[in-house]
Amino acid sequence: MTQFDLRWCVREGQAPCTAVVKSTDPALPSSAVEPLRELEAHARDAASFFADLGLGDGSAPPSLLLIANLAETDARSITSADELGGCDGVLRDSSLCQGHGAILFGVRARQLCTDADVVTHELSHVWLRPRLGERRWLLDAAGTSNDPALIKEGLADFHAALKSGDPLWGEHSALPAEPARSLRVKVTFPESRTGFAHADSLALSSALWEVHSHDKALFVQGLTRYLVQTAAPPTALAPWARGLAAELDKLDPALAATWLRTAEQHGLLMEERVLDLHVGAMTRAASDAFLVPGRREVPEASVPRSVLQFRGDSPTAGKALLALRAGPRAEQDLEVVLRPGAPVDEATALGPRARFTQVGGRLEASLVLPRGPYYVQLLHHGEAATWVDDLSLRMVESPPPPAPSLLAVGVGLLAASTFALAALRWRRRKRAATARSRQGE
């Protein structure tokens, strides 16, 4: 049975913790008593839930450090359960987390540690970590994929919804300006893909929830067996979804077929991560922005490439400007590469690249478009990931029409001469006919 070590972060404003107080410490502030009591209750309920599913208590560490009331340093990140033991930059004494599993709970509309959905979601990461590993990114032919993180986040959302019976996730702690995540909303790829794992994971979690409604017990049984019995589950989304279908097929072929059909409708089986970017149009992220990872996320990459590529079809060849909005320092770290006719691959990415310059509030890069289809991908040299959005492509210079060849000129002159000679003969015949008619009079 996992033992929970509950701590309260004592801080001033948005500063890191000045002290971390145990729940049993007499120095614990009175305002922390009830939130920590709720956190412990939610954590024990979640642990029992995972044991009842069949995931087993052995999946979790024997002790788990739960720290609440942390300052939110990143508005996109609620907690950092996936970074078990990673407290750097959050706690002044990060040694507290070394050698321990740790979940860090911040504050949004309310203390996140009091939201049962959030606690179950984060504990799902803990229970699945031995089976899904620590990896959040992978490199493939198309660039950088966030599939490993997407799968983890999708399963964590699904488990939270499954435990509560409510597909609306996190509505109790979301800020007024941010929507809670709903598994009832059908999210599909590629149009909804951004590179941000929490947003992208809705394509998976909404598909899981949709099929789960057909046969709840059997689907959960098949999913749990897949998670428990697969020695090395795929980290890419399409193979993972097909692997789940194979496991479901052992229980009920009709349910497996329903899953495959739903997975295809949600775009989970697509191998390409490509959005349209047409000349004269703008491409905007479905939520937040598009994420471009940095060296910190994919240190094994020679140059980190964006999760998405963008494609279009140019009616004419010529020079064009790619314009976009981007995060801080992006002008120094971002580059763009274009490949005519086919998706950008590693060899193309290592070839000639265009850099961006700041023009007003946007970045611009000059590209030479071919006539016909093209693919565009962003590359990022910075350490930390950045974001981009509102991509547009406009033609600024088309090549002049080709000069006519000597053969074409010769043919044209010959045709003109032939036409002029025929016209002259026609006029002469008409004059002769007119003269003969006058003589007859």
Tab-separated table of C-alpha atoms in Angstrom:
chain	number	residue	atom	x	y	z
A	1	MET	CA	0.000	0.000	0.000
A	2	THR	CA	1.417	3.386	-1.016
A	3	GLN	CA	2.121	5.737	1.863
A	4	PHE	CA	1.341	9.389	1.168
A	5	ASP	CA	3.589	12.059	2.633
A	6	LEU	CA	1.584	15.300	2.510
A	7	ARG	CA	3.354	18.668	2.629
A	8	TRP	CA	2.220	22.305	2.432
A	9	CYS	CA	4.235	24.902	0.583
A	10	VAL	CA	4.626	28.123	2.580
A	11	ARG	CA	5.358	30.957	0.174
A	12	GLU	CA	4.940	34.645	-0.470
A	13	GLY	CA	3.084	35.549	-3.664
A	14	GLN	CA	4.435	33.690	-6.696
A	15	ALA	CA	7.828	32.990	-5.132
A	16	PRO	CA	9.125	29.431	-4.648
A	17	CYS	CA	8.445	27.818	-1.294
A	18	THR	CA	10.221	29.357	1.653
A	19	ALA	CA	9.330	26.259	3.687
A	20	VAL	CA	7.562	22.929	3.219
A	21	VAL	CA	5.576	21.846	6.263
A	22	LYS	CA	4.433	18.273	6.924
A	23	SER	CA	0.716	17.712	7.426
A	24	THR	CA	1.449	16.412	10.936
A	25	ASP	CA	3.620	19.381	11.905
A	26	PRO	CA	2.152	21.679	14.594
A	27	ALA	CA	3.479	24.601	12.529
A	28	LEU	CA	1.076	23.750	9.700
A	29	PRO	CA	-0.990	26.882	8.850
A	30	SER	CA	-4.678	26.545	9.709
A	31	SER	CA	-5.567	27.355	6.071
A	32	ALA	CA	-3.749	24.192	4.986
A	33	VAL	CA	-5.551	21.703	7.215
A	34	GLU	CA	-8.692	21.208	5.122
A	35	PRO	CA	-6.990	21.184	1.673
A	36	LEU	CA	-4.492	18.559	2.832
A	37	ARG	CA	-7.279	16.489	4.380
A	38	GLU	CA	-9.105	16.538	1.036
A	39	LEU	CA	-5.899	15.718	-0.833
A	40	GLU	CA	-5.285	12.647	1.319
A	41	ALA	CA	-8.874	11.441	0.861
A	42	HIS	CA	-8.732	11.907	-2.927
A	43	ALA	CA	-5.347	10.171	-3.129
A	44	ARG	CA	-6.514	7.134	-1.158
A	45	ASP	CA	-9.691	6.906	-3.245
A	46	ALA	CA	-7.643	7.044	-6.441
A	47	ALA	CA	-5.241	4.365	-5.190
A	48	SER	CA	-8.169	2.066	-4.427
A	49	PHE	CA	-9.670	2.829	-7.840
A	50	PHE	CA	-6.488	1.789	-9.662
A	51	ALA	CA	-6.227	-1.373	-7.559
A	52	ASP	CA	-9.847	-2.259	-8.427
A	53	LEU	CA	-9.102	-1.715	-12.131
A	54	GLY	CA	-6.397	-4.314	-11.924
A	55	LEU	CA	-3.425	-2.024	-12.352
A	56	GLY	CA	-2.133	-3.222	-8.994
A	57	ASP	CA	-0.663	-1.334	-6.088
A	58	GLY	CA	2.762	-2.628	-7.031
A	59	SER	CA	2.810	-0.164	-9.920
A	60	ALA	CA	3.150	2.779	-7.560
A	61	PRO	CA	6.140	3.669	-5.405
A	62	PRO	CA	5.935	2.599	-1.740
A	63	SER	CA	5.882	6.255	-0.708
A	64	LEU	CA	4.679	9.299	-2.594
A	65	LEU	CA	5.355	12.921	-1.760
A	66	LEU	CA	2.350	15.202	-2.353
A	67	ILE	CA	3.160	18.913	-2.125
A	68	ALA	CA	0.344	21.472	-2.344
A	69	ASN	CA	-0.024	25.258	-2.655
A	70	LEU	CA	2.780	25.788	-5.146
A	71	ALA	CA	3.068	28.926	-7.252
A	72	GLU	CA	2.049	28.389	-10.870
A	73	THR	CA	5.199	29.223	-12.822
A	74	ASP	CA	3.727	27.955	-16.105
A	75	ALA	CA	0.065	28.602	-16.883
A	76	ARG	CA	0.001	25.571	-19.205
A	77	SER	CA	1.193	23.178	-16.505
A	78	ILE	CA	-1.029	22.184	-13.620
A	79	THR	CA	1.273	19.718	-11.864
A	80	SER	CA	4.414	17.825	-12.663
A	81	ALA	CA	3.625	14.253	-11.769
A	82	ASP	CA	5.422	12.981	-14.842
A	83	GLU	CA	8.594	14.570	-13.555
A	84	LEU	CA	8.683	12.374	-10.463
A	85	GLY	CA	11.325	13.850	-8.226
A	86	GLY	CA	11.756	16.969	-10.378
A	87	CYS	CA	11.345	19.903	-7.987
A	88	ASP	CA	14.040	22.193	-9.412
A	89	GLY	CA	12.860	25.781	-9.700
A	90	VAL	CA	9.750	25.066	-7.649
A	91	LEU	CA	11.198	24.410	-4.213
A	92	ARG	CA	14.153	26.234	-2.770
A	93	ASP	CA	15.299	22.942	-1.315
A	94	SER	CA	14.812	20.574	-4.236
A	95	SER	CA	16.665	17.813	-2.356
A	96	LEU	CA	13.335	17.048	-0.677
A	97	CYS	CA	12.191	15.330	-3.884
A	98	GLN	CA	15.334	13.336	-4.545
A	99	GLY	CA	14.746	9.632	-4.234
A	100	HIS	CA	11.002	10.074	-3.855
A	101	GLY	CA	8.066	10.095	-6.195
A	102	ALA	CA	6.578	13.575	-6.010
A	103	ILE	CA	3.451	15.283	-7.290
A	104	LEU	CA	3.347	19.062	-7.136
A	105	PHE	CA	-0.062	20.753	-6.897
A	106	GLY	CA	-0.474	24.417	-7.725
A	107	VAL	CA	-3.341	26.868	-7.388
A	108	ARG	CA	-5.777	27.918	-10.091
A	109	ALA	CA	-9.390	28.880	-9.371
A	110	ARG	CA	-8.953	26.826	-6.198
A	111	GLN	CA	-6.342	24.590	-4.604
A	112	LEU	CA	-5.761	21.884	-7.212
A	113	CYS	CA	-5.134	19.329	-4.490
A	114	THR	CA	-8.838	19.574	-3.578
A	115	ASP	CA	-10.043	18.663	-7.090
A	116	ALA	CA	-10.572	14.883	-7.263
A	117	ASP	CA	-10.214	14.920	-11.070
A	118	VAL	CA	-6.767	16.487	-10.848
A	119	VAL	CA	-5.582	14.112	-8.117
A	120	THR	CA	-6.776	11.027	-10.034
A	121	HIS	CA	-5.207	12.316	-13.258
A	122	GLU	CA	-1.828	12.822	-11.610
A	123	LEU	CA	-1.901	9.501	-9.774
A	124	SER	CA	-2.715	7.813	-13.099
A	125	HIS	CA	0.682	9.044	-14.322
A	126	VAL	CA	2.288	7.477	-11.254
A	127	TRP	CA	0.566	4.108	-11.681
A	128	LEU	CA	1.234	3.946	-15.438
A	129	ARG	CA	4.811	5.209	-15.316
A	130	PRO	CA	6.384	1.728	-14.926
A	131	ARG	CA	4.437	0.605	-18.019
A	132	LEU	CA	4.645	3.686	-20.237
A	133	GLY	CA	8.083	4.889	-19.195
A	134	GLU	CA	9.359	8.417	-18.758
A	135	ARG	CA	9.623	9.369	-22.411
A	136	ARG	CA	7.478	12.270	-23.612
A	137	TRP	CA	8.951	12.813	-27.103
A	138	LEU	CA	10.201	10.653	-29.946
A	139	LEU	CA	11.955	11.313	-33.235
A	140	ASP	CA	10.590	9.901	-36.477
A	141	ALA	CA	10.864	10.545	-40.200
A	142	ALA	CA	8.423	13.475	-39.985
A	143	GLY	CA	10.267	15.303	-37.202
A	144	THR	CA	9.507	15.424	-33.465
A	145	SER	CA	6.430	13.635	-32.154
A	146	ASN	CA	4.684	14.257	-28.836
A	147	ASP	CA	2.858	10.911	-29.098
A	148	PRO	CA	4.354	9.428	-25.881
A	149	ALA	CA	3.161	12.394	-23.790
A	150	LEU	CA	-0.153	12.492	-25.665
A	151	ILE	CA	-0.857	8.842	-24.789
A	152	LYS	CA	-0.027	9.423	-21.116
A	153	GLU	CA	-2.202	12.518	-20.843
A	154	GLY	CA	-5.090	10.897	-22.715
A	155	LEU	CA	-5.092	7.876	-20.410
A	156	ALA	CA	-4.846	10.065	-17.310
A	157	ASP	CA	-7.847	12.134	-18.442
A	158	PHE	CA	-9.795	8.968	-19.255
A	159	HIS	CA	-9.060	7.447	-15.837
A	160	ALA	CA	-10.157	10.635	-14.069
A	161	ALA	CA	-13.415	10.672	-16.048
A	162	LEU	CA	-13.908	6.937	-15.523
A	163	LYS	CA	-13.536	7.265	-11.749
A	164	SER	CA	-15.962	10.196	-11.470
A	165	GLY	CA	-18.336	8.988	-14.176
A	166	ASP	CA	-18.240	12.525	-15.615
A	167	PRO	CA	-16.474	13.252	-18.938
A	168	LEU	CA	-16.060	16.937	-18.000
A	169	TRP	CA	-12.585	17.105	-16.516
A	170	GLY	CA	-11.254	19.697	-14.052
A	171	GLU	CA	-14.268	22.032	-14.101
A	172	HIS	CA	-13.948	22.663	-10.360
A	173	SER	CA	-10.474	24.181	-10.522
A	174	ALA	CA	-10.288	25.763	-13.986
A	175	LEU	CA	-9.969	29.528	-14.131
A	176	PRO	CA	-12.970	31.405	-15.615
A	177	ALA	CA	-11.014	32.219	-18.766
A	178	GLU	CA	-9.972	28.616	-19.452
A	179	PRO	CA	-12.365	25.805	-20.385
A	180	ALA	CA	-12.380	22.504	-18.578
A	181	ARG	CA	-11.508	19.536	-20.776
A	182	SER	CA	-14.556	17.631	-21.982
A	183	LEU	CA	-14.214	14.085	-23.253
A	184	ARG	CA	-17.636	14.397	-24.883
A	185	VAL	CA	-16.276	16.846	-27.456
A	186	LYS	CA	-15.052	14.987	-30.521
A	187	VAL	CA	-11.478	16.141	-31.158
A	188	THR	CA	-9.920	14.984	-34.421
A	189	PHE	CA	-6.517	15.026	-36.060
A	190	PRO	CA	-4.891	16.566	-37.978
A	191	GLU	CA	-6.847	19.830	-37.692
A	192	SER	CA	-6.764	19.881	-33.861
A	193	ARG	CA	-3.113	18.934	-33.445
A	194	THR	CA	-0.866	21.575	-31.903
A	195	GLY	CA	2.109	19.807	-30.317
A	196	PHE	CA	0.891	20.601	-26.782
A	197	ALA	CA	0.285	17.216	-25.151
A	198	HIS	CA	-2.623	18.237	-22.906
A	199	ALA	CA	-4.565	19.728	-25.807
A	200	ASP	CA	-3.667	16.984	-28.292
A	201	SER	CA	-4.524	14.215	-25.827
A	202	LEU	CA	-8.224	15.037	-26.158
A	203	ALA	CA	-8.236	13.281	-29.537
A	204	LEU	CA	-7.330	10.049	-27.712
A	205	SER	CA	-9.319	10.510	-24.492
A	206	SER	CA	-12.508	11.517	-26.340
A	207	ALA	CA	-12.170	8.420	-28.553
A	208	LEU	CA	-11.653	6.197	-25.485
A	209	TRP	CA	-14.708	7.701	-23.807
A	210	GLU	CA	-16.843	7.330	-26.936
A	211	VAL	CA	-16.109	3.596	-27.304
A	212	HIS	CA	-16.292	3.047	-23.548
A	213	SER	CA	-19.956	4.091	-23.692
A	214	HIS	CA	-20.733	1.071	-25.945
A	215	ASP	CA	-19.668	-1.540	-23.387
A	216	LYS	CA	-18.140	0.000	-20.289
A	217	ALA	CA	-16.999	-3.081	-18.392
A	218	LEU	CA	-15.598	-4.979	-21.364
A	219	PHE	CA	-13.793	-1.974	-22.820
A	220	VAL	CA	-12.157	-1.080	-19.488
A	221	GLN	CA	-11.151	-4.721	-19.043
A	222	GLY	CA	-9.532	-4.810	-22.484
A	223	LEU	CA	-7.760	-1.472	-21.999
A	224	THR	CA	-6.405	-2.519	-18.591
A	225	ARG	CA	-5.181	-5.855	-19.952
A	226	TYR	CA	-3.444	-3.996	-22.772
A	227	LEU	CA	-1.696	-1.675	-20.306
A	228	VAL	CA	-0.726	-4.447	-17.882
A	229	GLN	CA	0.206	-7.301	-20.196
A	230	THR	CA	2.011	-5.461	-23.018
A	231	ALA	CA	5.702	-5.723	-22.202
A	232	ALA	CA	6.799	-2.848	-24.454
A	233	PRO	CA	3.736	-0.862	-25.570
A	234	PRO	CA	4.202	1.344	-28.652
A	235	THR	CA	5.069	4.951	-27.956
A	236	ALA	CA	3.692	6.182	-31.303
A	237	LEU	CA	-0.049	6.833	-31.376
A	238	ALA	CA	-1.134	4.850	-34.453
A	239	PRO	CA	0.622	1.584	-33.445
A	240	TRP	CA	-0.638	2.045	-29.865
A	241	ALA	CA	-4.243	2.383	-31.074
A	242	ARG	CA	-3.906	-0.690	-33.288
A	243	GLY	CA	-2.386	-2.628	-30.385
A	244	LEU	CA	-5.434	-1.819	-28.254
A	245	ALA	CA	-7.656	-3.089	-31.073
A	246	ALA	CA	-5.753	-6.397	-31.109
A	247	GLU	CA	-6.293	-6.804	-27.352
A	248	LEU	CA	-9.993	-5.920	-27.597
A	249	ASP	CA	-10.378	-8.417	-30.429
A	250	LYS	CA	-9.560	-11.228	-27.976
A	251	LEU	CA	-12.583	-10.208	-25.889
A	252	ASP	CA	-15.063	-9.032	-28.511
A	253	PRO	CA	-14.284	-8.588	-32.232
A	254	ALA	CA	-17.227	-6.212	-32.630
A	255	LEU	CA	-15.881	-3.953	-29.872
A	256	ALA	CA	-12.429	-4.041	-31.482
A	257	ALA	CA	-13.965	-3.012	-34.822
A	258	THR	CA	-15.828	-0.168	-33.091
A	259	TRP	CA	-12.571	1.040	-31.544
A	260	LEU	CA	-10.707	0.948	-34.860
A	261	ARG	CA	-13.514	2.809	-36.623
A	262	THR	CA	-13.620	5.459	-33.872
A	263	ALA	CA	-9.834	5.759	-33.797
A	264	GLU	CA	-9.824	6.362	-37.543
A	265	GLN	CA	-12.586	8.975	-37.264
A	266	HIS	CA	-10.540	10.818	-34.616
A	267	GLY	CA	-7.432	10.690	-36.822
A	268	LEU	CA	-5.483	8.487	-34.406
A	269	LEU	CA	-4.321	6.126	-37.164
A	270	MET	CA	-2.794	8.839	-39.341
A	271	GLU	CA	0.958	8.558	-39.848
A	272	GLU	CA	1.435	12.147	-41.131
A	273	ARG	CA	1.248	15.225	-38.910
A	274	VAL	CA	0.444	17.800	-41.574
A	275	LEU	CA	-1.791	20.886	-41.780
A	276	ASP	CA	-2.647	22.960	-44.829
A	277	LEU	CA	-0.850	26.263	-45.394
A	278	HIS	CA	-1.979	27.812	-48.681
A	279	VAL	CA	-0.602	30.874	-50.420
A	280	GLY	CA	-2.677	33.909	-49.463
A	281	ALA	CA	-4.307	32.198	-46.450
A	282	MET	CA	-3.600	31.946	-42.696
A	283	THR	CA	-3.279	28.772	-40.624
A	284	ARG	CA	-4.142	29.143	-36.934
A	285	ALA	CA	-3.848	26.612	-34.104
A	286	ALA	CA	-7.079	25.018	-32.932
A	287	SER	CA	-6.150	25.893	-29.332
A	288	ASP	CA	-3.422	27.992	-27.734
A	289	ALA	CA	-0.683	27.809	-30.406
A	290	PHE	CA	1.655	25.354	-32.142
A	291	LEU	CA	4.516	24.005	-30.031
A	292	VAL	CA	8.049	23.740	-31.424
A	293	PRO	CA	10.285	21.708	-29.056
A	294	GLY	CA	13.810	22.763	-28.180
A	295	ARG	CA	17.041	20.970	-27.335
A	296	ARG	CA	15.926	20.407	-23.752
A	297	GLU	CA	12.944	18.352	-24.947
A	298	VAL	CA	14.793	16.374	-27.649
A	299	PRO	CA	18.528	16.529	-26.880
A	300	GLU	CA	19.169	13.584	-29.225
A	301	ALA	CA	17.985	15.581	-32.266
A	302	SER	CA	20.649	17.234	-34.427
A	303	VAL	CA	18.213	20.127	-34.858
A	304	PRO	CA	14.780	19.838	-33.161
A	305	ARG	CA	12.006	19.879	-35.765
A	306	SER	CA	8.413	20.957	-35.209
A	307	VAL	CA	5.713	18.385	-34.419
A	308	LEU	CA	3.711	19.544	-37.442
A	309	GLN	CA	4.560	20.163	-41.072
A	310	PHE	CA	2.550	22.470	-43.308
A	311	ARG	CA	1.691	21.874	-46.951
A	312	GLY	CA	0.145	23.699	-49.877
A	313	ASP	CA	0.018	23.844	-53.663
A	314	SER	CA	1.349	26.944	-55.381
A	315	PRO	CA	-0.182	27.902	-58.754
A	316	THR	CA	3.116	29.438	-59.795
A	317	ALA	CA	6.753	29.404	-58.777
A	318	GLY	CA	8.284	32.454	-57.138
A	319	LYS	CA	9.529	34.130	-53.970
A	320	ALA	CA	7.197	34.129	-50.961
A	321	LEU	CA	7.224	35.344	-47.362
A	322	LEU	CA	6.294	33.068	-44.472
A	323	ALA	CA	5.026	35.201	-41.577
A	324	LEU	CA	4.046	34.063	-38.070
A	325	ARG	CA	3.744	35.065	-34.427
A	326	ALA	CA	6.154	33.411	-32.030
A	327	GLY	CA	7.386	33.287	-28.454
A	328	PRO	CA	10.321	35.214	-26.954
A	329	ARG	CA	13.762	34.798	-28.582
A	330	ALA	CA	12.206	32.935	-31.496
A	331	GLU	CA	13.835	35.297	-34.001
A	332	GLN	CA	17.255	34.025	-32.900
A	333	ASP	CA	16.373	30.342	-32.652
A	334	LEU	CA	13.797	29.560	-35.347
A	335	GLU	CA	14.497	28.507	-38.935
A	336	VAL	CA	12.288	27.149	-41.694
A	337	VAL	CA	12.914	24.603	-44.422
A	338	LEU	CA	10.864	23.905	-47.559
A	339	ARG	CA	10.735	20.780	-49.691
A	340	PRO	CA	8.913	20.623	-53.039
A	341	GLY	CA	6.566	17.731	-53.647
A	342	ALA	CA	7.179	15.608	-50.519
A	343	PRO	CA	7.248	15.912	-46.693
A	344	VAL	CA	10.404	17.303	-45.130
A	345	ASP	CA	12.781	14.532	-44.040
A	346	GLU	CA	15.980	14.559	-41.993
A	347	ALA	CA	18.212	15.107	-45.028
A	348	THR	CA	16.135	18.095	-46.156
A	349	ALA	CA	16.110	19.526	-42.633
A	350	LEU	CA	19.901	19.471	-42.553
A	351	GLY	CA	20.103	21.271	-45.896
A	352	PRO	CA	19.559	24.965	-46.740
A	353	ARG	CA	17.324	26.760	-44.238
A	354	ALA	CA	15.837	30.236	-44.057
A	355	ARG	CA	16.103	32.434	-40.963
A	356	PHE	CA	13.466	34.802	-39.608
A	357	THR	CA	13.607	38.548	-39.092
A	358	GLN	CA	11.371	40.694	-36.916
A	359	VAL	CA	8.919	42.818	-38.897
A	360	GLY	CA	6.521	44.650	-36.623
A	361	GLY	CA	4.976	42.133	-34.261
A	362	ARG	CA	5.630	39.169	-36.554
A	363	LEU	CA	8.550	37.143	-37.829
A	364	GLU	CA	9.135	36.752	-41.564
A	365	ALA	CA	11.290	34.389	-43.614
A	366	SER	CA	11.856	34.374	-47.368
A	367	LEU	CA	11.127	31.156	-49.264
A	368	VAL	CA	11.304	30.126	-52.914
A	369	LEU	CA	8.097	28.295	-53.750
A	370	PRO	CA	7.941	25.739	-56.533
A	371	ARG	CA	5.029	25.499	-58.907
A	372	GLY	CA	2.912	22.718	-57.421
A	373	PRO	CA	2.922	21.007	-53.988
A	374	TYR	CA	5.321	22.009	-51.213
A	375	TYR	CA	5.945	21.141	-47.535
A	376	VAL	CA	7.236	23.516	-44.853
A	377	GLN	CA	8.676	22.673	-41.415
A	378	LEU	CA	10.080	24.768	-38.567
A	379	LEU	CA	13.383	24.056	-36.827
A	380	HIS	CA	14.404	25.346	-33.401
A	381	HIS	CA	17.932	25.802	-32.036
A	382	GLY	CA	16.905	27.117	-28.607
A	383	GLU	CA	17.097	25.198	-25.341
A	384	ALA	CA	13.475	25.569	-24.260
A	385	ALA	CA	10.442	24.938	-26.445
A	386	THR	CA	8.726	27.900	-28.058
A	387	TRP	CA	5.340	28.508	-29.651
A	388	VAL	CA	4.198	29.847	-33.022
A	389	ASP	CA	0.793	30.727	-34.440
A	390	ASP	CA	-1.019	32.571	-37.224
A	391	LEU	CA	1.159	31.300	-40.061
A	392	SER	CA	0.618	32.934	-43.446
A	393	LEU	CA	2.303	32.632	-46.814
A	394	ARG	CA	2.146	35.311	-49.500
A	395	MET	CA	3.776	35.547	-52.908
A	396	VAL	CA	5.978	38.621	-53.285
A	397	GLU	CA	7.669	37.974	-56.635
A	398	SER	CA	6.740	35.719	-59.524
A	399	PRO	CA	9.274	34.954	-62.267
A	400	PRO	CA	8.701	36.734	-65.595
A	401	PRO	CA	7.058	34.667	-68.319
A	402	PRO	CA	9.651	32.793	-70.376
A	403	ALA	CA	10.852	34.474	-73.575
A	404	PRO	CA	9.578	32.805	-76.746
A	405	SER	CA	12.038	30.412	-78.343
A	406	LEU	CA	13.508	30.957	-81.831
A	407	LEU	CA	11.466	28.053	-83.116
A	408	ALA	CA	8.295	29.593	-81.738
A	409	VAL	CA	9.214	32.950	-83.297
A	410	GLY	CA	9.939	31.302	-86.653
A	411	VAL	CA	6.679	29.381	-86.630
A	412	GLY	CA	4.808	32.565	-85.734
A	413	LEU	CA	6.420	34.543	-88.556
A	414	LEU	CA	5.742	31.759	-91.054
A	415	ALA	CA	2.113	31.601	-89.989
A	416	ALA	CA	1.782	35.370	-90.263
A	417	SER	CA	3.412	35.392	-93.723
A	418	THR	CA	1.160	32.595	-94.935
A	419	PHE	CA	-1.905	34.430	-93.694
A	420	ALA	CA	-0.809	37.742	-95.348
A	421	LEU	CA	-0.108	36.010	-98.697
A	422	ALA	CA	-3.500	34.292	-98.640
A	423	ALA	CA	-5.216	37.595	-97.890
A	424	LEU	CA	-3.359	39.298	-100.772
A	425	ARG	CA	-4.362	36.547	-103.224
A	426	TRP	CA	-7.962	36.766	-102.072
A	427	ARG	CA	-8.039	40.539	-102.670
A	428	ARG	CA	-6.503	40.133	-106.169
A	429	ARG	CA	-9.079	37.513	-107.145
A	430	LYS	CA	-11.870	39.756	-105.917
A	431	ARG	CA	-10.567	42.735	-107.950
A	432	ALA	CA	-10.268	40.620	-111.096
A	433	ALA	CA	-13.833	39.364	-110.684
A	434	THR	CA	-15.075	42.918	-110.204
A	435	ALA	CA	-13.273	44.107	-113.380
A	436	ARG	CA	-14.742	41.285	-115.511
A	437	SER	CA	-18.236	42.062	-114.338
A	438	ARG	CA	-17.838	45.724	-115.324
A	439	GLN	CA	-16.580	44.814	-118.827
A	440	GLY	CA	-19.663	42.668	-119.362
A	441	GLU	CA	-21.871	45.654	-118.716
